């Protein structure tokens, strides 16, 4: 009778030999065939003496599993390899599925052994400190096999339930929006200051570790090899470590040798008021609603929890309103806020048309920026502030008191108006102010500047902004898609001449809405226009076609 074959499904951990299990090495060394994705095969090549190595491309998992089954049924010992754990987004499930299709049973079929490995959530957590000390989950953002709507629901459920979350497959060359959307969902439930760890290529040659926050995580490099670990509402940073307290501080005084509760007292109900009462099935203390419960560090203040009633749009409107000093429609945040010191960034200017700073404004700036913050004057007649603080509201209030116009910084819409000849050519100023009030600070795929000039001189160079608006003979000329910098810089394309003033805001709003809905993340307006060839009914013309520039290694 022919010898029965065997399939090992091996998780070899993060990829360095110190973190592979002894059983995994044994399996690899016993195997006559090693089957895996070629990058993984290269990682373990030095460990194996297999007679045959079958490496295939990334999307060929099914053919790898089928080949493994074929070889095992022919009497061979085969290892199918996965990085991390073979049972966590690895090959174990697929091998079983292929076997089941063929009518395999444990009693009659080839032998199968799943060899566990260290999954990315564990390896990455160890490099960050101790972020998954409490309930946690893994969510893959890859929607190649799972519908995006289901992934989004899982992200929302995990966010709502305060899990520490490890996001696998956060981004790839073509999948760039999923991580943006996941961040948006998470921000509905978690503080922007929630600690986030980004680990790329854990325990491999090009390992990179980044500690950031939920609000800022997209400013860092996130790719196919990155695992994103989002802290829960108790997670904190300490000395470059990301730590989630387990809850010992609820019953123990961690700095004391002598504990207030004796060992036999610790399991009593009065000392665990958060636990479920075995008769009523409820907890005597609503711990989840207690903002001060579970905090380890006394210097972390917490804003009380409120009922989750707002949509993400309302949340965004509230955040924007805070910077703009206007009133959002509904204002109660639904997340568990964790106030940690963070860098508050914003731009200030004396007004849309006004370019003069008053002494009071300069003094207020000095006061709010203090010794630790920075001020940077920009070519757009704004001052960018970076201020370490736990109280951004107090700063915005102080700055508004002295008449500053406040704007967020980053991938937002900024209006850059001329000074209207020191206010002499004032006819179009109300339109500029209305534009600022309607669209200023709007979050977009990439920074977008609208240049607004009060006469045909256009001396503030509106036609070199993403959208240029020039007031001329009581009407407006509109330009779209300048490339403001680089060796192939060019002016924007004229798209409307003589627009009636009342049509200006609807037209610009429609352009912005189309761009916001359809542009790729980080795609500037000129690139978007060039790609889609049409914005509203305006057709693209190549404004740079007359320029011939040799490519340069540092970019154009
Ligand atoms: S664009 Fe016209 S209105 Fe504005 S500052 Fe220049 S000259 Fe004056």
Coordinates of C-alpha atoms and ligand atoms in Angstrom, one line a residue:
X1 CA 0.0 0.0 0.0
X2 CA 1.3 3.5 -1.0
X3 CA 2.6 5.7 1.9
X4 CA 0.1 8.4 2.9
X5 CA 1.3 11.9 2.5
X6 CA 1.1 14.8 5.0
X7 CA 0.4 18.5 4.8
X8 CA 2.0 20.8 7.3
X9 CA 0.4 24.3 7.1
X10 CA 3.2 26.3 8.7
X11 CA 3.0 29.8 10.1
X12 CA 6.6 31.0 10.3
X13 CA 6.0 34.2 12.3
X14 CA 7.3 37.6 11.4
X15 CA 10.2 36.4 9.3
X16 CA 13.3 36.2 11.4
X17 CA 14.7 33.0 12.6
X18 CA 14.5 33.9 16.3
X19 CA 10.7 34.0 16.2
X20 CA 9.9 30.8 14.3
X21 CA 8.8 27.9 16.5
X22 CA 10.8 24.7 16.8
X23 CA 7.9 22.7 15.4
X24 CA 7.8 24.9 12.4
X25 CA 11.5 24.4 11.7
X26 CA 11.0 20.6 12.1
X27 CA 8.0 20.6 9.7
X28 CA 10.0 22.6 7.1
X29 CA 13.0 20.3 7.4
X30 CA 10.9 17.1 7.1
X31 CA 9.1 18.3 4.0
X32 CA 9.9 17.2 0.5
X33 CA 7.9 20.1 -1.0
X34 CA 7.7 23.7 0.3
X35 CA 4.9 25.6 -1.3
X36 CA 4.3 29.4 -0.7
X37 CA 4.2 32.9 -2.0
X38 CA 7.7 33.7 -3.4
X39 CA 8.6 36.4 -0.9
X40 CA 7.8 34.1 2.0
X41 CA 9.8 31.3 0.4
X42 CA 12.8 33.6 0.2
X43 CA 12.5 34.5 3.9
X44 CA 12.8 30.8 5.1
X45 CA 15.0 29.5 2.3
X46 CA 18.1 29.1 4.5
X47 CA 16.1 26.9 6.9
X48 CA 14.9 24.2 4.5
X49 CA 16.4 21.3 2.7
X50 CA 13.3 20.5 0.6
X51 CA 13.8 18.8 -2.6
X52 CA 11.3 21.0 -4.3
X53 CA 10.2 24.5 -3.7
X54 CA 7.1 25.8 -5.4
X55 CA 6.8 29.5 -5.2
X56 CA 3.9 31.4 -6.8
X57 CA 2.5 34.9 -7.0
X58 CA 0.5 36.6 -4.3
X59 CA -2.9 36.0 -5.7
X60 CA -2.4 32.3 -6.4
X61 CA -3.4 30.9 -3.0
X62 CA -5.9 28.5 -4.5
X63 CA -3.4 26.9 -6.8
X64 CA -0.9 26.6 -4.0
X65 CA -3.4 24.8 -1.8
X66 CA -4.4 22.5 -4.7
X67 CA -0.8 21.7 -5.5
X68 CA -0.2 20.9 -1.8
X69 CA -3.1 18.5 -1.8
X70 CA -2.0 16.9 -5.0
X71 CA 1.6 16.3 -3.7
X72 CA 0.3 14.9 -0.4
X73 CA -2.1 12.6 -2.1
X74 CA 0.9 11.3 -4.1
X75 CA 2.5 10.3 -0.8
X76 CA 4.8 13.4 -0.3
X77 CA 5.3 15.4 2.8
X78 CA 4.4 19.0 2.0
X79 CA 4.7 22.3 3.9
X80 CA 2.4 25.1 2.8
X81 CA 3.8 28.3 4.4
X82 CA 2.3 31.5 5.6
X83 CA 3.9 34.4 7.4
X84 CA 2.6 35.1 10.8
X85 CA 0.1 32.4 11.9
X86 CA -1.2 30.1 9.2
X87 CA -4.6 30.2 10.8
X88 CA -4.9 34.0 10.9
X89 CA -5.5 35.2 7.3
X90 CA -3.1 32.4 6.3
X91 CA -3.4 29.2 4.3
X92 CA -4.9 26.8 6.9
X93 CA -8.5 27.5 6.1
X94 CA -8.0 27.3 2.3
X95 CA -6.1 24.0 2.5
X96 CA -9.0 22.5 4.5
X97 CA -11.5 23.9 2.0
X98 CA -9.7 22.3 -1.0
X99 CA -9.6 19.0 0.9
X100 CA -13.3 19.2 1.8
X101 CA -14.1 19.7 -1.9
X102 CA -12.4 16.4 -2.6
X103 CA -14.3 14.6 0.1
X104 CA -11.4 14.5 2.6
X105 CA -11.9 13.2 6.1
X106 CA -9.3 13.0 8.9
X107 CA -9.8 9.2 9.1
X108 CA -9.4 8.4 5.4
X109 CA -7.5 11.3 3.9
X110 CA -3.9 12.7 4.1
X111 CA -2.7 13.8 7.5
X112 CA -2.9 17.6 8.1
X113 CA -1.0 19.5 10.8
X114 CA -1.5 23.2 11.4
X115 CA 1.7 24.6 12.9
X116 CA 1.0 27.9 14.7
X117 CA 3.2 31.0 14.3
X118 CA 3.4 34.4 15.8
X119 CA 0.8 36.6 14.1
X120 CA 1.4 40.2 13.2
X121 CA -0.8 41.5 16.0
X122 CA 1.6 39.8 18.5
X123 CA 4.9 40.6 16.9
X124 CA 3.9 44.2 16.2
X125 CA 2.5 44.7 19.7
X126 CA 5.8 43.5 21.2
X127 CA 7.7 46.2 19.3
X128 CA 5.3 48.9 20.4
X129 CA 5.2 48.0 24.1
X130 CA 2.0 46.4 25.4
X131 CA -0.9 47.7 23.4
X132 CA -3.1 44.6 23.3
X133 CA -3.2 43.8 27.1
X134 CA -7.0 44.0 26.9
X135 CA -9.7 42.8 24.6
X136 CA -8.6 43.2 21.0
X137 CA -9.5 42.1 17.5
X138 CA -7.9 41.9 14.1
X139 CA -9.6 43.3 11.0
X140 CA -8.3 43.0 7.5
X141 CA -9.1 46.0 5.3
X142 CA -8.6 44.0 2.2
X143 CA -11.9 43.9 0.3
X144 CA -10.7 41.5 -2.4
X145 CA -12.6 38.7 -0.8
X146 CA -14.8 40.4 1.7
X147 CA -17.4 43.1 0.8
X148 CA -16.3 46.5 2.0
X149 CA -19.7 47.1 3.7
X150 CA -19.1 44.2 6.0
X151 CA -15.5 45.4 6.8
X152 CA -16.9 48.8 7.6
X153 CA -19.5 47.3 9.9
X154 CA -16.7 45.4 11.7
X155 CA -14.6 48.5 12.1
X156 CA -17.5 50.4 13.5
X157 CA -18.6 47.6 15.9
X158 CA -15.0 47.2 17.2
X159 CA -14.7 51.0 17.5
X160 CA -18.0 51.2 19.4
X161 CA -17.0 48.3 21.8
X162 CA -13.7 49.9 22.6
X163 CA -11.6 47.0 21.4
X164 CA -7.9 47.5 20.7
X165 CA -7.9 47.0 16.9
X166 CA -5.1 45.6 14.7
X167 CA -5.7 46.5 11.1
X168 CA -4.1 44.1 8.7
X169 CA -3.7 44.8 5.0
X170 CA -4.4 48.5 5.6
X171 CA -3.3 49.7 2.1
X172 CA -1.8 48.6 -1.2
X173 CA -1.0 50.2 -4.5
X174 CA -4.6 50.2 -5.6
X175 CA -6.4 50.1 -2.3
X176 CA -5.8 53.5 -0.8
X177 CA -9.2 54.6 0.4
X178 CA -10.0 51.8 2.9
X179 CA -7.6 53.1 5.6
X180 CA -9.0 56.6 5.1
X181 CA -12.5 55.4 5.6
X182 CA -11.5 53.2 8.6
X183 CA -10.0 56.3 10.2
X184 CA -13.2 58.2 9.6
X185 CA -15.3 55.5 11.2
X186 CA -13.0 55.2 14.2
X187 CA -13.0 59.0 14.8
X188 CA -16.7 58.8 15.3
X189 CA -16.1 56.8 18.5
X190 CA -12.6 57.5 19.6
X191 CA -10.7 60.6 20.5
X192 CA -8.4 62.0 17.8
X193 CA -5.6 61.6 20.4
X194 CA -6.1 57.8 20.7
X195 CA -2.6 56.3 20.5
X196 CA -1.8 54.4 17.3
X197 CA 1.2 52.3 16.5
X198 CA 2.4 51.6 12.9
X199 CA 4.7 48.7 12.4
X200 CA 6.2 48.0 9.1
X201 CA 8.1 44.7 8.4
X202 CA 8.3 43.7 12.1
X203 CA 11.5 41.8 12.9
X204 CA 12.6 42.1 9.3
X205 CA 15.5 44.1 7.7
X206 CA 13.5 47.2 6.9
X207 CA 11.5 47.3 10.2
X208 CA 9.9 50.7 10.9
X209 CA 8.0 51.6 14.1
X210 CA 5.9 54.8 14.3
X211 CA 3.9 56.1 17.3
X212 CA 1.2 58.5 16.3
X213 CA -2.4 59.3 17.0
X214 CA -5.7 58.4 15.3
X215 CA -6.0 61.9 13.9
X216 CA -2.5 61.9 12.4
X217 CA -1.9 58.4 11.4
X218 CA -2.5 59.0 7.7
X219 CA 0.3 61.5 7.6
X220 CA 2.7 58.6 8.0
X221 CA 3.8 56.0 5.5
X222 CA 1.3 53.1 5.6
X223 CA 1.7 50.3 3.1
X224 CA 1.1 46.6 2.4
X225 CA 3.7 45.6 5.0
X226 CA 2.3 47.8 7.8
X227 CA 0.1 46.6 10.7
X228 CA -1.8 49.4 12.3
X229 CA -2.6 49.0 16.0
X230 CA -5.3 51.4 17.3
X231 CA -5.4 51.8 21.1
X232 CA -8.6 51.7 23.1
X233 CA -9.9 54.5 25.3
X234 CA -7.4 53.6 28.1
X235 CA -4.3 53.2 25.9
X236 CA -1.5 55.7 26.6
X237 CA 2.0 56.5 25.5
X238 CA 4.8 56.4 28.1
X239 CA 8.4 56.8 27.2
X240 CA 8.0 55.8 23.6
X241 CA 5.9 52.8 24.5
X242 CA 2.2 52.2 23.7
X243 CA 0.5 50.6 26.7
X244 CA -3.0 49.5 27.4
X245 CA -3.7 49.0 31.1
X246 CA -5.3 45.7 32.0
X247 CA -7.3 47.1 34.9
X248 CA -5.1 46.1 37.9
X249 CA -5.2 49.7 39.0
X250 CA -8.9 49.3 39.8
X251 CA -8.1 47.0 42.7
X252 CA -4.4 47.4 43.4
X253 CA -2.2 50.4 44.2
X254 CA 0.6 49.8 41.8
X255 CA 3.2 51.9 43.5
X256 CA 2.7 50.4 46.9
X257 CA 4.2 47.3 48.4
X258 CA 1.4 46.9 50.8
X259 CA -2.0 46.5 49.0
X260 CA -5.2 48.1 50.5
X261 CA -7.2 44.9 49.9
X262 CA -6.0 41.6 51.4
X263 CA -5.9 38.6 49.1
X264 CA -9.1 37.1 50.4
X265 CA -11.0 40.4 50.0
X266 CA -10.2 40.9 46.4
X267 CA -12.9 38.7 44.9
X268 CA -15.7 40.2 47.0
X269 CA -18.6 41.8 45.1
X270 CA -18.2 45.2 46.8
X271 CA -14.6 45.3 45.6
X272 CA -15.6 44.4 42.0
X273 CA -18.7 46.6 41.4
X274 CA -18.2 46.4 37.7
X275 CA -18.6 42.6 37.6
X276 CA -21.9 40.9 36.6
X277 CA -24.2 40.0 39.5
X278 CA -24.8 36.3 39.2
X279 CA -28.5 36.6 40.2
X280 CA -29.5 39.8 38.3
X281 CA -27.2 39.4 35.3
X282 CA -26.3 43.1 35.6
X283 CA -23.4 45.1 37.0
X284 CA -24.1 47.2 40.1
X285 CA -21.9 50.0 38.7
X286 CA -22.1 51.1 35.0
X287 CA -18.4 51.1 34.6
X288 CA -18.6 51.8 30.8
X289 CA -20.3 55.1 31.5
X290 CA -17.9 56.1 34.3
X291 CA -15.4 58.5 32.6
X292 CA -12.9 58.2 35.4
X293 CA -12.9 54.4 35.7
X294 CA -10.0 52.3 34.6
X295 CA -7.5 55.1 34.1
X296 CA -4.1 54.3 35.3
X297 CA -2.3 57.6 35.1
X298 CA -3.8 60.3 37.2
X299 CA -2.6 63.0 34.8
X300 CA -4.9 61.8 32.0
X301 CA -8.1 63.8 32.3
X302 CA -11.2 62.5 30.6
X303 CA -14.2 64.3 29.2
X304 CA -17.5 62.6 30.2
X305 CA -19.0 60.1 27.9
X306 CA -22.1 61.1 26.0
X307 CA -24.7 59.1 24.1
X308 CA -23.7 58.3 20.5
X309 CA -26.2 60.3 18.5
X310 CA -24.3 62.0 15.8
X311 CA -23.3 61.0 12.3
X312 CA -19.8 61.4 11.0
X313 CA -20.8 64.4 9.0
X314 CA -22.1 66.1 12.1
X315 CA -18.9 65.2 13.9
X316 CA -16.9 66.8 11.1
X317 CA -19.1 69.9 11.2
X318 CA -18.6 70.2 14.9
X319 CA -14.8 69.9 14.6
X320 CA -14.8 72.5 11.8
X321 CA -17.1 74.8 13.8
X322 CA -14.6 74.7 16.7
X323 CA -11.9 76.2 14.5
X324 CA -14.1 78.5 12.6
X325 CA -15.9 79.9 15.6
X326 CA -19.3 79.1 14.1
X327 CA -22.1 76.9 15.6
X328 CA -22.4 73.4 14.3
X329 CA -25.9 71.9 13.9
X330 CA -25.6 69.4 16.7
X331 CA -22.6 69.5 19.1
X332 CA -22.3 66.6 21.4
X333 CA -19.4 64.3 20.7
X334 CA -20.2 60.6 21.0
X335 CA -16.8 59.3 21.7
X336 CA -15.0 58.5 24.9
X337 CA -12.7 61.5 24.9
X338 CA -9.2 61.1 26.3
X339 CA -7.5 64.4 26.8
X340 CA -3.7 64.0 26.3
X341 CA -1.4 66.8 25.4
X342 CA -1.1 67.0 21.6
X343 CA 0.1 69.5 19.1
X344 CA -2.7 71.8 18.1
X345 CA -2.2 73.1 14.6
X346 CA -4.1 75.9 13.0
X347 CA -3.7 78.9 10.7
X348 CA -4.6 82.5 11.7
X349 CA -5.0 85.6 9.6
X350 CA -6.5 89.0 10.3
X351 CA -9.3 88.4 7.8
X352 CA -10.2 87.4 4.2
X353 CA -9.3 90.8 2.7
X354 CA -7.5 92.5 5.6
X355 CA -3.7 91.9 5.8
X356 CA -3.0 94.1 8.8
X357 CA -2.2 92.6 12.2
X358 CA -3.0 94.7 15.3
X359 CA -0.7 94.9 18.4
X360 CA -3.4 93.1 20.4
X361 CA -3.4 90.3 17.9
X362 CA 0.4 89.9 18.1
X363 CA 0.3 89.9 21.9
X364 CA -2.5 87.3 21.9
X365 CA -0.4 85.2 19.5
X366 CA 2.6 85.4 21.8
X367 CA 0.5 84.4 24.8
X368 CA -1.2 81.3 23.3
X369 CA 2.0 80.1 21.6
X370 CA 4.1 80.4 24.7
X371 CA 7.6 79.0 25.0
X372 CA 6.8 75.6 23.6
X373 CA 4.8 76.4 20.5
X374 CA 5.9 77.7 17.1
X375 CA 4.7 80.4 14.6
X376 CA 5.4 80.4 10.9
X377 CA 4.5 83.2 8.6
X378 CA 3.5 81.8 5.2
X379 CA 3.3 83.2 1.6
X380 CA -0.5 83.0 1.9
X381 CA -0.5 85.8 4.5
X382 CA -1.3 83.5 7.3
X383 CA 0.5 82.5 10.4
X384 CA 0.7 78.8 11.1
X385 CA 0.7 77.9 14.8
X386 CA 1.8 74.6 16.4
X387 CA 1.0 74.6 20.1
X388 CA 1.3 71.7 22.5
X389 CA -1.9 71.8 24.6
X390 CA -4.7 69.8 26.2
X391 CA -7.1 72.8 25.8
X392 CA -7.4 73.7 22.1
X393 CA -10.8 75.3 22.8
X394 CA -9.2 77.9 25.1
X395 CA -6.8 78.8 22.4
X396 CA -9.4 79.3 19.7
X397 CA -11.5 81.3 22.0
X398 CA -8.6 83.7 22.8
X399 CA -7.7 84.1 19.2
X400 CA -11.2 84.8 18.1
X401 CA -11.6 87.4 20.8
X402 CA -9.0 89.5 19.1
X403 CA -10.6 89.2 15.7
X404 CA -8.5 86.5 14.0
X405 CA -9.9 84.4 11.2
X406 CA -9.0 80.8 12.1
X407 CA -8.5 77.9 9.6
X408 CA -7.5 74.3 9.9
X409 CA -4.2 73.2 8.3
X410 CA -3.6 70.2 6.1
X411 CA -5.7 68.8 3.2
X412 CA -8.3 71.4 3.4
X413 CA -9.7 74.3 1.3
X414 CA -8.0 77.6 1.9
X415 CA -9.1 80.9 0.4
X416 CA -6.3 83.3 -0.5
X417 CA -7.8 86.7 -1.3
X418 CA -5.9 89.9 -2.4
X419 CA -6.0 93.0 -0.2
X420 CA -8.5 94.7 -2.7
X421 CA -6.1 97.6 -3.0
X422 CA -6.1 98.2 0.8
X423 CA -9.9 97.9 0.7
X424 CA -10.4 100.5 -2.1
X425 CA -11.8 98.0 -4.6
X426 CA -14.2 96.5 -2.1
X427 CA -17.1 95.5 -4.4
X428 CA -16.2 91.8 -4.5
X429 CA -15.2 91.4 -0.8
X430 CA -18.6 90.1 0.3
X431 CA -18.3 87.3 -2.2
X432 CA -14.9 86.3 -0.9
X433 CA -16.2 86.3 2.6
X434 CA -19.2 84.2 1.7
X435 CA -16.9 81.8 -0.1
X436 CA -14.7 81.5 3.0
X437 CA -17.8 81.0 5.2
X438 CA -19.2 78.3 2.9
X439 CA -16.2 76.3 2.0
X440 CA -13.2 77.5 4.0
X441 CA -11.5 74.7 5.9
X442 CA -13.4 71.9 4.1
X443 CA -11.6 68.6 4.3
X444 CA -10.5 67.5 0.9
X445 CA -8.3 64.7 -0.7
X446 CA -5.4 67.2 -1.0
X447 CA -4.7 70.8 -0.1
X448 CA -6.7 73.1 -2.4
X449 CA -6.2 76.9 -2.7
X450 CA -8.7 79.2 -4.1
X451 CA -7.2 82.5 -5.2
X452 CA -9.6 85.4 -5.2
X453 CA -8.5 88.7 -6.8
X454 CA -10.6 91.9 -6.8
X455 CA -9.8 93.2 -10.3
X456 CA -8.5 92.1 -13.7
X457 CA -4.9 93.0 -12.6
X458 CA -5.0 89.8 -10.6
X459 CA -1.8 90.9 -8.9
X460 CA -2.1 88.3 -6.1
X461 CA -1.8 85.7 -8.9
X462 CA -5.2 84.0 -8.6
X463 CA -4.7 82.2 -11.9
X464 CA -1.8 80.3 -10.3
X465 CA -4.0 78.7 -7.7
X466 CA -6.0 75.5 -7.9
X467 CA -9.0 77.6 -8.6
X468 CA -8.6 81.2 -9.6
X469 CA -11.4 83.7 -9.3
X470 CA -11.0 87.2 -10.8
X471 CA -13.6 90.0 -10.4
X472 CA -13.8 92.0 -13.5
X473 CA -16.5 94.4 -14.8
X474 CA -18.9 93.4 -12.0
X475 CA -18.7 89.7 -13.0
X476 CA -16.3 86.8 -12.3
X477 CA -13.8 84.9 -14.4
X478 CA -13.0 81.4 -13.1
X479 CA -9.9 79.4 -13.7
X480 CA -9.3 75.7 -12.8
X481 CA -6.3 73.5 -12.4
X482 CA -3.1 75.5 -12.1
X483 CA 0.1 73.6 -11.3
X484 CA 1.6 76.1 -8.9
X485 CA 5.1 74.7 -8.4
X486 CA 7.7 72.6 -10.2
X487 CA 9.5 73.0 -13.5
X488 CA 6.3 72.3 -15.4
X489 CA 4.3 74.9 -13.4
X490 CA 1.5 76.5 -15.4
X491 CA -1.4 78.8 -14.9
X492 CA -5.0 77.5 -14.5
X493 CA -7.3 76.9 -17.4
X494 CA -9.9 79.6 -18.0
X495 CA -13.3 77.9 -17.8
X496 CA -15.8 80.7 -17.3
X497 CA -15.8 84.4 -18.3
X498 CA -18.3 86.9 -17.1
X499 CA -20.1 84.8 -14.5
X500 CA -23.0 86.5 -12.7
X501 CA -22.0 87.1 -9.0
X502 CA -24.9 85.1 -7.6
X503 CA -23.8 82.1 -9.6
X504 CA -20.3 82.1 -8.1
X505 CA -20.8 80.2 -4.9
X506 CA -23.0 77.5 -6.5
X507 CA -20.5 76.9 -9.2
X508 CA -17.4 76.7 -7.0
X509 CA -19.3 74.5 -4.5
X510 CA -20.2 72.1 -7.4
X511 CA -16.6 71.9 -8.6
X512 CA -15.4 71.2 -5.1
X513 CA -18.1 68.6 -4.4
X514 CA -17.2 66.7 -7.6
X515 CA -13.5 66.8 -6.8
X516 CA -14.0 65.7 -3.1
X517 CA -16.2 62.8 -4.2
X518 CA -14.1 61.4 -6.9
X519 CA -10.4 62.4 -6.5
X520 CA -7.9 59.8 -5.1
X521 CA -6.4 60.6 -1.7
X522 CA -3.5 63.1 -2.2
X523 CA -4.5 63.9 -5.8
X524 CA -4.3 67.6 -6.4
X525 CA -7.0 69.3 -8.5
X526 CA -4.8 69.7 -11.6
X527 CA -4.0 66.0 -11.5
X528 CA -7.6 65.1 -11.0
X529 CA -8.6 67.4 -13.9
X530 CA -5.9 65.9 -16.1
X531 CA -7.0 62.3 -15.2
X532 CA -10.8 62.6 -15.6
X533 CA -10.7 65.2 -18.5
X534 CA -13.9 66.8 -17.4
X535 CA -15.1 68.7 -14.3
X536 CA -18.8 69.5 -14.5
X537 CA -19.1 70.4 -18.1
X538 CA -15.6 71.9 -18.4
X539 CA -13.3 69.9 -20.6
X540 CA -9.6 69.6 -19.8
X541 CA -7.0 71.4 -21.9
X542 CA -3.3 70.6 -21.4
X543 CA -1.9 73.9 -20.2
X544 CA 1.6 72.5 -20.0
X545 CA 1.7 71.0 -23.5
X546 CA 3.8 73.9 -24.8
X547 CA 6.4 73.5 -22.2
X548 CA 9.1 71.0 -23.0
X549 CA 11.1 70.1 -19.9
X550 CA 13.7 67.4 -19.5
X551 CA 12.9 65.1 -16.6
X552 CA 15.0 65.6 -13.6
X553 CA 15.9 62.9 -11.0
X554 CA 14.6 65.0 -8.2
X555 CA 11.1 65.4 -9.8
X556 CA 9.9 68.2 -12.0
Ligands
LIG1 S1 -6.0 92.1 -7.6 FE1 -6.8 94.1 -8.1 S2 -8.0 94.7 -6.4 FE2 -6.7 93.0 -5.7 S3 -5.0 94.0 -4.8 FE3 -4.5 93.6 -6.9 S4 -5.0 95.4 -8.1 FE4 -6.0 95.6 -6.1

